[in-house]
Amino acid sequence: NVSRRYRGTLVAQSFPGIVFVLIPGRTLNWNGERLKLAPFFMAKHELTQAQWLNLIGFSSPSEYQPGSEVASHIVTGRHPVESVSWPQSRQLLRRFGLNLPTETEWEYACWGGAARRDIRDAESFLKFARRPAANVLDRTARREFIGEPADFNDGYTIHAPVGKYPPNGFALHDMLGNVEEWCLDSFGPYGRPAAPGTGERQDVGTATRVVRGGSYRDVASRALPSWRSKDLAENRDRARGLRASRKVD
């Protein structure tokens, strides 16, 4: 269920359904390439544990299960599903006419309509977006994970309920931090042929897939729209989930 605050913003409740946002098309000039993106729908939130159960009909694969207590927080159905592989994610979404976003779609949506620019200071980016703007490795997580935490406190050691932090310019939540997200593309260098409309890169015949967004376990320098990561498609990670997308019919 979803309710509205008096200002019109959506507030996540029990979340059996997926809320989509229409992302406008645009011609992009990135990394020396000219890419034309068609309009597409992007899920407003990362797929939650309740949504996973509603769609698939049996237990969540997540390491942090609903009802468990971690660092004084109770995991609920509003927390993102995690520990899912790329094939699992793709198979589930395709059953309902959905898909994973391409890497180009994901990054464009993450910028939220802002001009793409080379930001090297991630903490300044998060501060600009209103602190605490994302769930990354911070003072709260110091007890749990190894890394250099940020100089602010986002309040969570592991993933937070989706929608806990302010949305970006496209009204999408948790594009940075919380759980990192699978993308459709195989991982490879920029410059490979890209499909018109979606920007999906030509498959290079590898089992490695693109991962974007950073997570609660990552330092703030990974919480940037342009940060790229990768993993084998079959691998699962308690800090990785997914976000649904769909084409405009």
PDB file of N, CA, C and O in Angstrom, residues 14-18 47-62 64-67 75-82 84 92 95-96 242:
ATOM      1  N   SER A  14       2.904  -1.165   3.268  1.00  0.00           N
ATOM      2  CA  SER A  14       3.203  -2.597   3.278  1.00  0.00           C
ATOM      3  C   SER A  14       3.821  -3.091   1.970  1.00  0.00           C
ATOM      4  O   SER A  14       4.421  -4.151   1.928  1.00  0.00           O
ATOM      5  N   PHE A  15       3.610  -2.369   0.856  1.00  0.00           N
ATOM      6  CA  PHE A  15       4.336  -2.618  -0.392  1.00  0.00           C
ATOM      7  C   PHE A  15       4.069  -3.936  -1.104  1.00  0.00           C
ATOM      8  O   PHE A  15       4.983  -4.604  -1.514  1.00  0.00           O
ATOM      9  N   PRO A  16       2.823  -4.352  -1.339  1.00  0.00           N
ATOM     10  CA  PRO A  16       2.642  -5.543  -2.153  1.00  0.00           C
ATOM     11  C   PRO A  16       2.847  -5.271  -3.637  1.00  0.00           C
ATOM     12  O   PRO A  16       3.126  -6.177  -4.411  1.00  0.00           O
ATOM     13  N   GLY A  17       2.686  -4.016  -4.065  1.00  0.00           N
ATOM     14  CA  GLY A  17       2.821  -3.648  -5.461  1.00  0.00           C
ATOM     15  C   GLY A  17       4.050  -2.793  -5.702  1.00  0.00           C
ATOM     16  O   GLY A  17       4.683  -2.306  -4.770  1.00  0.00           O
ATOM     17  N   ILE A  18       4.402  -2.617  -6.978  1.00  0.00           N
ATOM     18  CA  ILE A  18       5.573  -1.830  -7.369  1.00  0.00           C
ATOM     19  C   ILE A  18       5.101  -0.509  -7.967  1.00  0.00           C
ATOM     20  O   ILE A  18       4.252  -0.508  -8.866  1.00  0.00           O
ATOM     21  N   LEU A  47      13.351  -3.371  -5.011  1.00  0.00           N
ATOM     22  CA  LEU A  47      12.359  -4.407  -4.754  1.00  0.00           C
ATOM     23  C   LEU A  47      12.443  -4.835  -3.291  1.00  0.00           C
ATOM     24  O   LEU A  47      13.530  -5.145  -2.786  1.00  0.00           O
ATOM     25  N   THR A  48      11.309  -4.845  -2.613  1.00  0.00           N
ATOM     26  CA  THR A  48      11.303  -5.154  -1.187  1.00  0.00           C
ATOM     27  C   THR A  48      11.106  -6.649  -0.941  1.00  0.00           C
ATOM     28  O   THR A  48      10.719  -7.413  -1.824  1.00  0.00           O
ATOM     29  N   GLN A  49      11.327  -7.028   0.303  1.00  0.00           N
ATOM     30  CA  GLN A  49      11.121  -8.422   0.676  1.00  0.00           C
ATOM     31  C   GLN A  49       9.648  -8.807   0.555  1.00  0.00           C
ATOM     32  O   GLN A  49       9.314  -9.914   0.113  1.00  0.00           O
ATOM     33  N   ALA A  50       8.748  -7.888   0.911  1.00  0.00           N
ATOM     34  CA  ALA A  50       7.316  -8.174   0.780  1.00  0.00           C
ATOM     35  C   ALA A  50       6.924  -8.339  -0.686  1.00  0.00           C
ATOM     36  O   ALA A  50       6.121  -9.212  -1.028  1.00  0.00           O
ATOM     37  N   GLN A  51       7.478  -7.507  -1.561  1.00  0.00           N
ATOM     38  CA  GLN A  51       7.176  -7.623  -2.982  1.00  0.00           C
ATOM     39  C   GLN A  51       7.697  -8.933  -3.558  1.00  0.00           C
ATOM     40  O   GLN A  51       7.039  -9.583  -4.378  1.00  0.00           O
ATOM     41  N   TRP A  52       8.892  -9.324  -3.155  1.00  0.00           N
ATOM     42  CA  TRP A  52       9.455 -10.595  -3.617  1.00  0.00           C
ATOM     43  C   TRP A  52       8.520 -11.743  -3.240  1.00  0.00           C
ATOM     44  O   TRP A  52       8.189 -12.589  -4.078  1.00  0.00           O
ATOM     45  N   LEU A  53       8.091 -11.767  -1.983  1.00  0.00           N
ATOM     46  CA  LEU A  53       7.199 -12.830  -1.525  1.00  0.00           C
ATOM     47  C   LEU A  53       5.874 -12.789  -2.270  1.00  0.00           C
ATOM     48  O   LEU A  53       5.309 -13.838  -2.622  1.00  0.00           O
ATOM     49  N   ASN A  54       5.373 -11.595  -2.521  1.00  0.00           N
ATOM     50  CA  ASN A  54       4.104 -11.446  -3.229  1.00  0.00           C
ATOM     51  C   ASN A  54       4.213 -11.955  -4.669  1.00  0.00           C
ATOM     52  O   ASN A  54       3.292 -12.582  -5.205  1.00  0.00           O
ATOM     53  N   LEU A  55       5.362 -11.713  -5.312  1.00  0.00           N
ATOM     54  CA  LEU A  55       5.542 -12.091  -6.710  1.00  0.00           C
ATOM     55  C   LEU A  55       5.884 -13.562  -6.879  1.00  0.00           C
ATOM     56  O   LEU A  55       5.398 -14.237  -7.796  1.00  0.00           O
ATOM     57  N   ILE A  56       6.729 -14.072  -6.016  1.00  0.00           N
ATOM     58  CA  ILE A  56       7.255 -15.423  -6.231  1.00  0.00           C
ATOM     59  C   ILE A  56       6.518 -16.481  -5.416  1.00  0.00           C
ATOM     60  O   ILE A  56       6.524 -17.661  -5.753  1.00  0.00           O
ATOM     61  N   GLY A  57       5.894 -16.059  -4.315  1.00  0.00           N
ATOM     62  CA  GLY A  57       5.016 -16.954  -3.584  1.00  0.00           C
ATOM     63  C   GLY A  57       5.650 -17.853  -2.559  1.00  0.00           C
ATOM     64  O   GLY A  57       4.969 -18.676  -1.945  1.00  0.00           O
ATOM     65  N   PHE A  58       6.969 -17.745  -2.363  1.00  0.00           N
ATOM     66  CA  PHE A  58       7.589 -18.521  -1.297  1.00  0.00           C
ATOM     67  C   PHE A  58       8.726 -17.724  -0.682  1.00  0.00           C
ATOM     68  O   PHE A  58       8.908 -16.557  -1.001  1.00  0.00           O
ATOM     69  N   SER A  59       9.486 -18.335   0.184  1.00  0.00           N
ATOM     70  CA  SER A  59      10.378 -17.631   1.099  1.00  0.00           C
ATOM     71  C   SER A  59      11.384 -16.712   0.406  1.00  0.00           C
ATOM     72  O   SER A  59      11.831 -16.977  -0.709  1.00  0.00           O
ATOM     73  N   SER A  60      11.733 -15.677   1.124  1.00  0.00           N
ATOM     74  CA  SER A  60      12.722 -14.716   0.652  1.00  0.00           C
ATOM     75  C   SER A  60      14.115 -15.333   0.699  1.00  0.00           C
ATOM     76  O   SER A  60      14.449 -16.068   1.625  1.00  0.00           O
ATOM     77  N   PRO A  61      14.974 -15.021  -0.292  1.00  0.00           N
ATOM     78  CA  PRO A  61      16.348 -15.531  -0.276  1.00  0.00           C
ATOM     79  C   PRO A  61      17.267 -14.717   0.626  1.00  0.00           C
ATOM     80  O   PRO A  61      18.439 -15.057   0.778  1.00  0.00           O
ATOM     81  N   SER A  62      16.754 -13.640   1.210  1.00  0.00           N
ATOM     82  CA  SER A  62      17.592 -12.672   1.915  1.00  0.00           C
ATOM     83  C   SER A  62      18.283 -13.277   3.135  1.00  0.00           C
ATOM     84  O   SER A  62      17.707 -14.112   3.843  1.00  0.00           O
ATOM     85  N   TYR A  64      19.148 -11.340   5.664  1.00  0.00           N
ATOM     86  CA  TYR A  64      18.457 -10.646   6.751  1.00  0.00           C
ATOM     87  C   TYR A  64      16.959 -10.780   6.520  1.00  0.00           C
ATOM     88  O   TYR A  64      16.356 -10.039   5.756  1.00  0.00           O
ATOM     89  N   GLN A  65      16.354 -11.745   7.189  1.00  0.00           N
ATOM     90  CA  GLN A  65      14.954 -12.088   6.963  1.00  0.00           C
ATOM     91  C   GLN A  65      14.021 -11.163   7.749  1.00  0.00           C
ATOM     92  O   GLN A  65      14.378 -10.656   8.814  1.00  0.00           O
ATOM     93  N   PRO A  66      12.806 -10.939   7.229  1.00  0.00           N
ATOM     94  CA  PRO A  66      11.819 -10.176   8.001  1.00  0.00           C
ATOM     95  C   PRO A  66      11.610 -10.784   9.380  1.00  0.00           C
ATOM     96  O   PRO A  66      11.504 -11.999   9.532  1.00  0.00           O
ATOM     97  N   GLY A  67      11.590  -9.917  10.377  1.00  0.00           N
ATOM     98  CA  GLY A  67      11.430 -10.364  11.755  1.00  0.00           C
ATOM     99  C   GLY A  67      12.728 -10.479  12.522  1.00  0.00           C
ATOM    100  O   GLY A  67      12.721 -10.515  13.762  1.00  0.00           O
ATOM    101  N   VAL A  75      14.141  -6.085  10.917  1.00  0.00           N
ATOM    102  CA  VAL A  75      13.969  -6.176   9.474  1.00  0.00           C
ATOM    103  C   VAL A  75      12.505  -6.456   9.168  1.00  0.00           C
ATOM    104  O   VAL A  75      11.884  -7.319   9.796  1.00  0.00           O
ATOM    105  N   THR A  76      11.938  -5.720   8.215  1.00  0.00           N
ATOM    106  CA  THR A  76      10.531  -5.856   7.862  1.00  0.00           C
ATOM    107  C   THR A  76      10.392  -6.129   6.361  1.00  0.00           C
ATOM    108  O   THR A  76      11.376  -6.138   5.616  1.00  0.00           O
ATOM    109  N   GLY A  77       9.154  -6.298   5.928  1.00  0.00           N
ATOM    110  CA  GLY A  77       8.883  -6.486   4.520  1.00  0.00           C
ATOM    111  C   GLY A  77       9.198  -5.277   3.681  1.00  0.00           C
ATOM    112  O   GLY A  77       9.299  -5.369   2.452  1.00  0.00           O
ATOM    113  N   ARG A  78       9.390  -4.118   4.308  1.00  0.00           N
ATOM    114  CA  ARG A  78       9.749  -2.894   3.586  1.00  0.00           C
ATOM    115  C   ARG A  78      11.237  -2.794   3.318  1.00  0.00           C
ATOM    116  O   ARG A  78      11.673  -1.907   2.586  1.00  0.00           O
ATOM    117  N   HIS A  79      12.027  -3.665   3.892  1.00  0.00           N
ATOM    118  CA  HIS A  79      13.460  -3.682   3.601  1.00  0.00           C
ATOM    119  C   HIS A  79      13.687  -4.321   2.229  1.00  0.00           C
ATOM    120  O   HIS A  79      12.906  -5.177   1.801  1.00  0.00           O
ATOM    121  N   PRO A  80      14.749  -3.933   1.541  1.00  0.00           N
ATOM    122  CA  PRO A  80      14.991  -4.502   0.207  1.00  0.00           C
ATOM    123  C   PRO A  80      15.351  -5.979   0.281  1.00  0.00           C
ATOM    124  O   PRO A  80      16.020  -6.422   1.211  1.00  0.00           O
ATOM    125  N   VAL A  81      14.887  -6.729  -0.706  1.00  0.00           N
ATOM    126  CA  VAL A  81      15.328  -8.110  -0.826  1.00  0.00           C
ATOM    127  C   VAL A  81      16.799  -8.097  -1.235  1.00  0.00           C
ATOM    128  O   VAL A  81      17.242  -7.211  -1.962  1.00  0.00           O
ATOM    129  N   GLU A  82      17.570  -9.050  -0.754  1.00  0.00           N
ATOM    130  CA  GLU A  82      19.002  -9.134  -1.098  1.00  0.00           C
ATOM    131  C   GLU A  82      19.411 -10.594  -1.199  1.00  0.00           C
ATOM    132  O   GLU A  82      18.583 -11.484  -1.039  1.00  0.00           O
ATOM    133  N   VAL A  84      20.249 -12.095  -3.907  1.00  0.00           N
ATOM    134  CA  VAL A  84      19.649 -12.660  -5.113  1.00  0.00           C
ATOM    135  C   VAL A  84      20.667 -12.579  -6.249  1.00  0.00           C
ATOM    136  O   VAL A  84      21.382 -11.593  -6.393  1.00  0.00           O
ATOM    137  N   LEU A  92      12.563 -13.700 -12.421  1.00  0.00           N
ATOM    138  CA  LEU A  92      11.379 -13.236 -11.708  1.00  0.00           C
ATOM    139  C   LEU A  92      10.733 -12.064 -12.443  1.00  0.00           C
ATOM    140  O   LEU A  92       9.517 -12.060 -12.677  1.00  0.00           O
ATOM    141  N   ARG A  95       8.821 -12.781 -15.766  1.00  0.00           N
ATOM    142  CA  ARG A  95       7.514 -13.435 -15.602  1.00  0.00           C
ATOM    143  C   ARG A  95       6.378 -12.426 -15.576  1.00  0.00           C
ATOM    144  O   ARG A  95       5.233 -12.761 -15.896  1.00  0.00           O
ATOM    145  N   PHE A  96       6.685 -11.194 -15.206  1.00  0.00           N
ATOM    146  CA  PHE A  96       5.653 -10.172 -15.068  1.00  0.00           C
ATOM    147  C   PHE A  96       5.834  -9.037 -16.078  1.00  0.00           C
ATOM    148  O   PHE A  96       5.311  -7.933 -15.889  1.00  0.00           O
ATOM    149  N   LEU A 242      17.893  -5.558  -6.278  1.00  0.00           N
ATOM    150  CA  LEU A 242      17.499  -5.235  -7.645  1.00  0.00           C
ATOM    151  C   LEU A 242      16.419  -4.172  -7.647  1.00  0.00           C
ATOM    152  O   LEU A 242      15.773  -3.905  -6.624  1.00  0.00           O
TER     153      LEU A 242
END
